[in-house]
Tab-separated table of C-alpha atoms in Angstrom:
chain	number	residue	atom	x	y	z
A	23	MET	CA	-17.157	0.180	-19.492
A	24	MET	CA	-19.410	-0.012	-22.002
A	25	SER	CA	-22.903	-1.308	-22.092
A	26	SER	CA	-23.490	-0.478	-25.466
A	27	HIS	CA	-22.937	-3.147	-28.738
A	28	GLN	CA	-20.855	-2.126	-31.572
A	29	ASP	CA	-22.875	-3.200	-34.637
A	30	ASP	CA	-19.995	-4.392	-36.505
A	31	MET	CA	-18.602	-6.640	-34.477
A	32	PRO	CA	-19.738	-10.160	-33.353
A	33	LEU	CA	-20.715	-10.436	-29.776
A	34	LEU	CA	-20.996	-13.176	-27.585
A	35	ASN	CA	-24.099	-12.488	-24.812
A	36	VAL	CA	-22.726	-14.175	-21.466
A	37	ALA	CA	-24.870	-14.390	-18.059
A	38	VAL	CA	-23.467	-14.600	-14.695
A	39	ILE	CA	-25.763	-16.257	-12.597
A	40	GLY	CA	-26.328	-17.366	-8.989
A	41	LYS	CA	-27.224	-16.991	-5.557
A	42	SER	CA	-27.183	-13.523	-4.085
A	43	GLY	CA	-23.610	-12.734	-2.324
A	44	THR	CA	-21.570	-15.467	-4.517
A	45	GLY	CA	-19.501	-12.418	-5.869
A	46	LYS	CA	-20.967	-11.982	-9.374
A	47	SER	CA	-20.359	-8.497	-9.748
A	48	THR	CA	-16.658	-9.118	-8.283
A	49	PHE	CA	-16.674	-11.711	-10.731
A	50	ILE	CA	-17.176	-9.501	-14.094
A	51	ASN	CA	-15.111	-6.533	-12.439
A	52	ALA	CA	-11.550	-9.432	-12.506
A	53	TYR	CA	-12.829	-10.115	-15.375
A	54	PHE	CA	-11.969	-7.102	-17.397
A	55	GLY	CA	-9.013	-6.103	-14.997
A	56	LEU	CA	-11.063	-3.710	-13.643
A	57	PRO	CA	-10.833	-1.822	-9.857
A	58	HIS	CA	-13.986	-1.664	-8.091
A	59	THR	CA	-13.624	2.298	-7.469
A	60	GLU	CA	-13.954	2.322	-11.089
A	61	ASP	CA	-17.404	4.352	-12.250
A	62	TYR	CA	-17.776	2.108	-14.656
A	63	ALA	CA	-17.148	-1.126	-13.028
A	64	ALA	CA	-19.899	-3.459	-11.635
A	65	MET	CA	-20.587	-2.281	-7.904
A	66	THR	CA	-20.217	-4.805	-5.208
A	67	ASP	CA	-20.847	-4.604	-1.671
A	68	VAL	CA	-21.860	-7.268	1.120
A	69	VAL	CA	-25.065	-7.394	0.362
A	70	GLU	CA	-26.978	-7.785	-3.376
A	71	CYS	CA	-26.065	-4.700	-4.949
A	72	THR	CA	-27.360	-6.138	-8.762
A	73	GLN	CA	-31.668	-5.082	-9.017
A	74	ILE	CA	-31.802	-5.227	-12.686
A	75	THR	CA	-29.978	-7.777	-15.470
A	76	THR	CA	-26.894	-5.162	-16.512
A	77	PRO	CA	-24.897	-5.529	-19.179
A	78	TYR	CA	-20.883	-4.845	-19.033
A	79	TYR	CA	-18.498	-5.110	-22.459
A	80	LEU	CA	-14.863	-3.651	-23.035
A	81	PRO	CA	-13.929	-2.074	-26.543
A	82	GLY	CA	-12.310	-4.717	-28.442
A	83	CYS	CA	-13.658	-7.810	-26.714
A	84	ASP	CA	-15.895	-9.886	-27.681
A	85	VAL	CA	-17.487	-11.063	-24.837
A	86	VAL	CA	-20.228	-8.970	-23.024
A	87	LEU	CA	-20.850	-10.480	-19.204
A	88	TRP	CA	-24.465	-9.589	-18.329
A	89	ASP	CA	-24.517	-9.086	-14.185
A	90	VAL	CA	-27.854	-10.854	-13.488
A	91	PRO	CA	-29.777	-10.063	-10.216
A	92	GLY	CA	-29.069	-13.076	-7.611
A	93	PHE	CA	-31.852	-15.326	-6.396
A	94	GLY	CA	-32.429	-15.383	-2.590
A	95	THR	CA	-32.815	-11.616	-2.122
A	96	GLN	CA	-36.209	-10.003	-0.549
A	97	ARG	CA	-37.438	-9.158	-4.747
A	98	CYS	CA	-36.438	-12.629	-5.909
A	99	GLN	CA	-37.678	-15.483	-3.807
A	100	ASP	CA	-40.320	-17.211	-5.967
A	101	ASP	CA	-38.339	-19.944	-8.382
A	102	ALA	CA	-40.982	-19.469	-11.619
A	103	ASP	CA	-41.239	-15.862	-11.300
A	104	TYR	CA	-36.996	-15.225	-10.892
A	105	ILE	CA	-36.914	-17.284	-14.024
A	106	HIS	CA	-38.839	-15.529	-16.053
A	107	LYS	CA	-37.524	-12.039	-14.826
A	108	ILE	CA	-33.914	-12.986	-15.656
A	109	ASN	CA	-35.027	-14.120	-19.174
A	110	LEU	CA	-32.744	-16.811	-19.798
A	111	LYS	CA	-33.204	-17.480	-23.503
A	112	ASN	CA	-31.792	-14.269	-24.130
A	113	PHE	CA	-28.658	-15.049	-23.710
A	114	ASP	CA	-25.788	-17.377	-26.031
A	115	PHE	CA	-23.906	-18.894	-22.803
A	116	TYR	CA	-24.115	-18.957	-18.809
A	117	LEU	CA	-21.797	-18.759	-15.810
A	118	LEU	CA	-23.171	-19.947	-12.558
A	119	LEU	CA	-21.297	-19.082	-9.944
A	120	SER	CA	-21.595	-20.585	-6.203
A	121	CYS	CA	-19.586	-20.260	-3.134
A	122	SER	CA	-21.364	-23.333	-1.029
A	123	LYS	CA	-22.740	-26.578	-1.241
A	124	ILE	CA	-25.277	-27.295	-4.410
A	125	SER	CA	-28.436	-25.552	-3.479
A	126	GLU	CA	-32.103	-25.933	-5.530
A	127	TYR	CA	-32.007	-23.035	-6.975
A	128	GLU	CA	-28.574	-24.568	-9.355
A	129	ILE	CA	-30.592	-27.636	-9.870
A	130	LEU	CA	-33.486	-25.207	-11.324
A	131	LEU	CA	-31.185	-23.321	-13.344
A	132	HIS	CA	-29.077	-26.053	-14.462
A	133	ASN	CA	-33.001	-27.686	-15.956
A	134	GLU	CA	-33.690	-24.719	-17.155
A	135	ILE	CA	-30.350	-24.085	-19.054
A	136	ALA	CA	-30.760	-27.439	-20.436
A	137	LYS	CA	-34.430	-27.032	-21.908
A	138	GLN	CA	-32.985	-24.327	-24.267
A	139	GLY	CA	-30.360	-26.850	-25.386
A	140	LYS	CA	-27.594	-24.324	-24.400
A	141	ARG	CA	-24.363	-25.196	-21.984
A	142	TYR	CA	-22.700	-23.321	-19.256
A	143	PHE	CA	-19.635	-23.128	-16.836
A	144	TYR	CA	-20.335	-23.964	-13.020
A	145	ILE	CA	-18.100	-21.670	-11.467
A	146	ARG	CA	-16.826	-22.434	-7.481
A	147	THR	CA	-16.407	-18.713	-6.231
A	148	LYS	CA	-14.275	-17.691	-3.073
A	149	PHE	CA	-12.041	-20.649	-3.504
A	150	ASP	CA	-8.997	-19.157	-1.058
A	151	ARG	CA	-11.870	-19.156	1.655
A	152	GLU	CA	-12.508	-22.350	0.891
A	153	LEU	CA	-9.139	-23.610	0.966
A	154	LYS	CA	-8.305	-22.007	4.060
A	155	ASN	CA	-11.099	-23.569	5.476
A	156	GLU	CA	-10.310	-27.180	4.446
A	157	LYS	CA	-6.901	-26.568	5.579
A	158	MET	CA	-7.520	-25.735	9.353
A	159	ALA	CA	-10.182	-28.228	9.775
A	160	HIS	CA	-8.053	-31.189	7.718
A	161	ARG	CA	-4.855	-29.720	9.086
A	162	ALA	CA	-2.640	-32.949	8.523
A	163	THR	CA	-4.186	-34.582	5.207
A	164	PHE	CA	-4.932	-31.267	3.319
A	165	SER	CA	-3.958	-30.877	-0.111
A	166	GLU	CA	-5.125	-28.325	-2.734
A	167	GLU	CA	-5.513	-31.080	-5.219
A	168	ASN	CA	-7.738	-33.132	-2.791
A	169	THR	CA	-9.888	-30.504	-2.265
A	170	ARG	CA	-10.627	-29.634	-5.464
A	171	ASN	CA	-11.126	-33.685	-6.282
A	172	LYS	CA	-13.477	-33.674	-3.318
A	173	ILE	CA	-16.025	-30.497	-4.311
A	174	ARG	CA	-15.325	-30.959	-8.292
A	175	LYS	CA	-17.188	-35.081	-7.361
A	176	GLU	CA	-20.067	-32.946	-5.302
A	177	ILE	CA	-20.910	-30.902	-8.210
A	178	THR	CA	-20.312	-33.501	-11.400
A	179	ASP	CA	-22.278	-35.968	-9.536
A	180	LYS	CA	-25.182	-33.644	-9.496
A	181	PHE	CA	-24.224	-31.834	-13.290
A	182	PRO	CA	-23.096	-34.495	-15.556
A	183	ASP	CA	-20.581	-33.063	-18.405
A	184	VAL	CA	-20.486	-29.672	-16.990
A	185	PRO	CA	-17.501	-28.019	-17.153
A	186	VAL	CA	-16.063	-26.872	-13.170
A	187	TYR	CA	-13.658	-24.040	-12.466
A	188	PHE	CA	-11.905	-23.268	-9.759
A	189	VAL	CA	-11.575	-18.945	-9.082
A	190	ASP	CA	-10.939	-16.605	-6.641
A	191	SER	CA	-12.120	-12.834	-7.842
A	192	LEU	CA	-9.728	-11.023	-5.559
A	193	LYS	CA	-6.406	-13.450	-6.638
A	194	PRO	CA	-7.668	-13.456	-10.733
A	195	ASP	CA	-3.940	-14.717	-11.822
A	196	MET	CA	-4.348	-17.868	-9.569
A	197	TYR	CA	-5.978	-21.140	-9.724
A	198	ASP	CA	-8.626	-21.437	-13.135
A	199	PHE	CA	-9.594	-18.042	-13.706
A	200	PRO	CA	-6.525	-17.481	-16.263
A	201	SER	CA	-7.915	-20.292	-18.660
A	202	LEU	CA	-11.556	-19.306	-17.972
A	203	LYS	CA	-11.204	-16.616	-19.419
A	204	LEU	CA	-9.483	-17.407	-22.438
A	205	LEU	CA	-12.357	-20.203	-22.999
A	206	VAL	CA	-15.399	-18.410	-22.044
A	207	LYS	CA	-16.064	-16.954	-25.426
A	208	GLU	CA	-15.813	-20.722	-26.938
A	209	GLY	CA	-18.051	-22.466	-24.642
A	210	THR	CA	-21.051	-22.219	-26.806
A	211	LEU	CA	-18.638	-24.468	-29.609
A	212	PHE	CA	-18.558	-27.352	-27.308
A	213	SER	CA	-21.246	-30.313	-27.178
A	214	LYS	CA	-21.837	-32.073	-23.901
A	215	SER	CA	-19.778	-34.966	-25.166
A	216	SER	CA	-16.659	-33.259	-25.202
A	217	HIS	CA	-17.049	-31.090	-21.813
A	218	ARG	CA	-14.379	-32.418	-20.382
A	219	ASP	CA	-12.055	-31.264	-23.317
A	220	VAL	CA	-12.694	-27.827	-22.551
A	221	GLN	CA	-11.214	-27.882	-19.476
A	222	ARG	CA	-7.715	-29.598	-20.888
A	223	LYS	CA	-7.961	-27.093	-23.460
A	224	GLY	CA	-8.212	-24.090	-21.062
A	225	GLU	CA	-4.787	-25.619	-19.223
A	226	TYR	CA	-2.869	-26.158	-22.599
A	227	MET	CA	-3.995	-22.572	-23.600
A	228	VAL	CA	-2.362	-21.266	-20.327
A	229	GLU	CA	0.491	-22.764	-20.811
A	230	VAL	CA	0.883	-21.467	-24.005
A	231	ARG	CA	0.248	-18.107	-23.022
A	232	ASN	CA	3.133	-18.739	-19.845
A	233	ASN	CA	5.490	-19.580	-22.148
A	234	ARG	CA	5.146	-16.466	-24.570
A	235	GLN	CA	5.497	-14.171	-21.813
A	236	ARG	CA	9.020	-15.933	-20.882
A	237	PRO	CA	11.955	-14.403	-21.847
A	238	ALA	CA	13.333	-15.846	-24.805
A	239	ALA	CA	16.255	-18.001	-22.979
A	240	VAL	CA	13.977	-19.796	-20.591
A	241	ARG	CA	11.523	-20.644	-23.538
A	242	GLU	CA	14.366	-22.199	-25.285
A	243	LYS	CA	15.151	-24.191	-22.381
A	244	CYS	CA	11.732	-25.134	-21.654
A	245	ILE	CA	11.241	-26.461	-25.629
A	246	ILE	CA	14.827	-28.672	-24.908
A	247	LEU	CA	13.613	-30.156	-22.087
């Protein structure tokens, strides 16, 4: 994986931000389809690995994902100092990763991004674990859709008009990861009022892609139906 830009190619600089432990580096590797054992993959571990803001980029891709150190480590405890260090204004777009209830840190980031008149996607990571916990707690009434709706409401009550995606970076072909990958580079093109349309467009784009990958006979059957 390269971390340098090609001058003849317009690139979108996307900051991957979130608390320590939300799986930012694992997310980046899944986004680019790289095993964490590759020399050029983002470092992953059970503790925060990212100490400095690091860009990751693949040739032919017009998105650069910047792995930003997480808040909550020994090096990043003070809110104001942290915001100053990560220098949010340098990025075109943001992916805010979270794997638990909304924290004061996320509210701080939301407000800082809004001050700059920019946009971001809210990404709930480790969703497979979330579903398993919910199923154990509410076995009789559990459904994935109900779990999604409950979490989405908690987030959108705090952050209206921000698209919410559910992913598990260890299963990048499941949940919202496929549509998210297709939409990241278009994130800055949508206004606040059309953010809900972003998710609908992502679902449509994934369906189109999946239909193209089906055998011709199956595609024709889908069209007829």
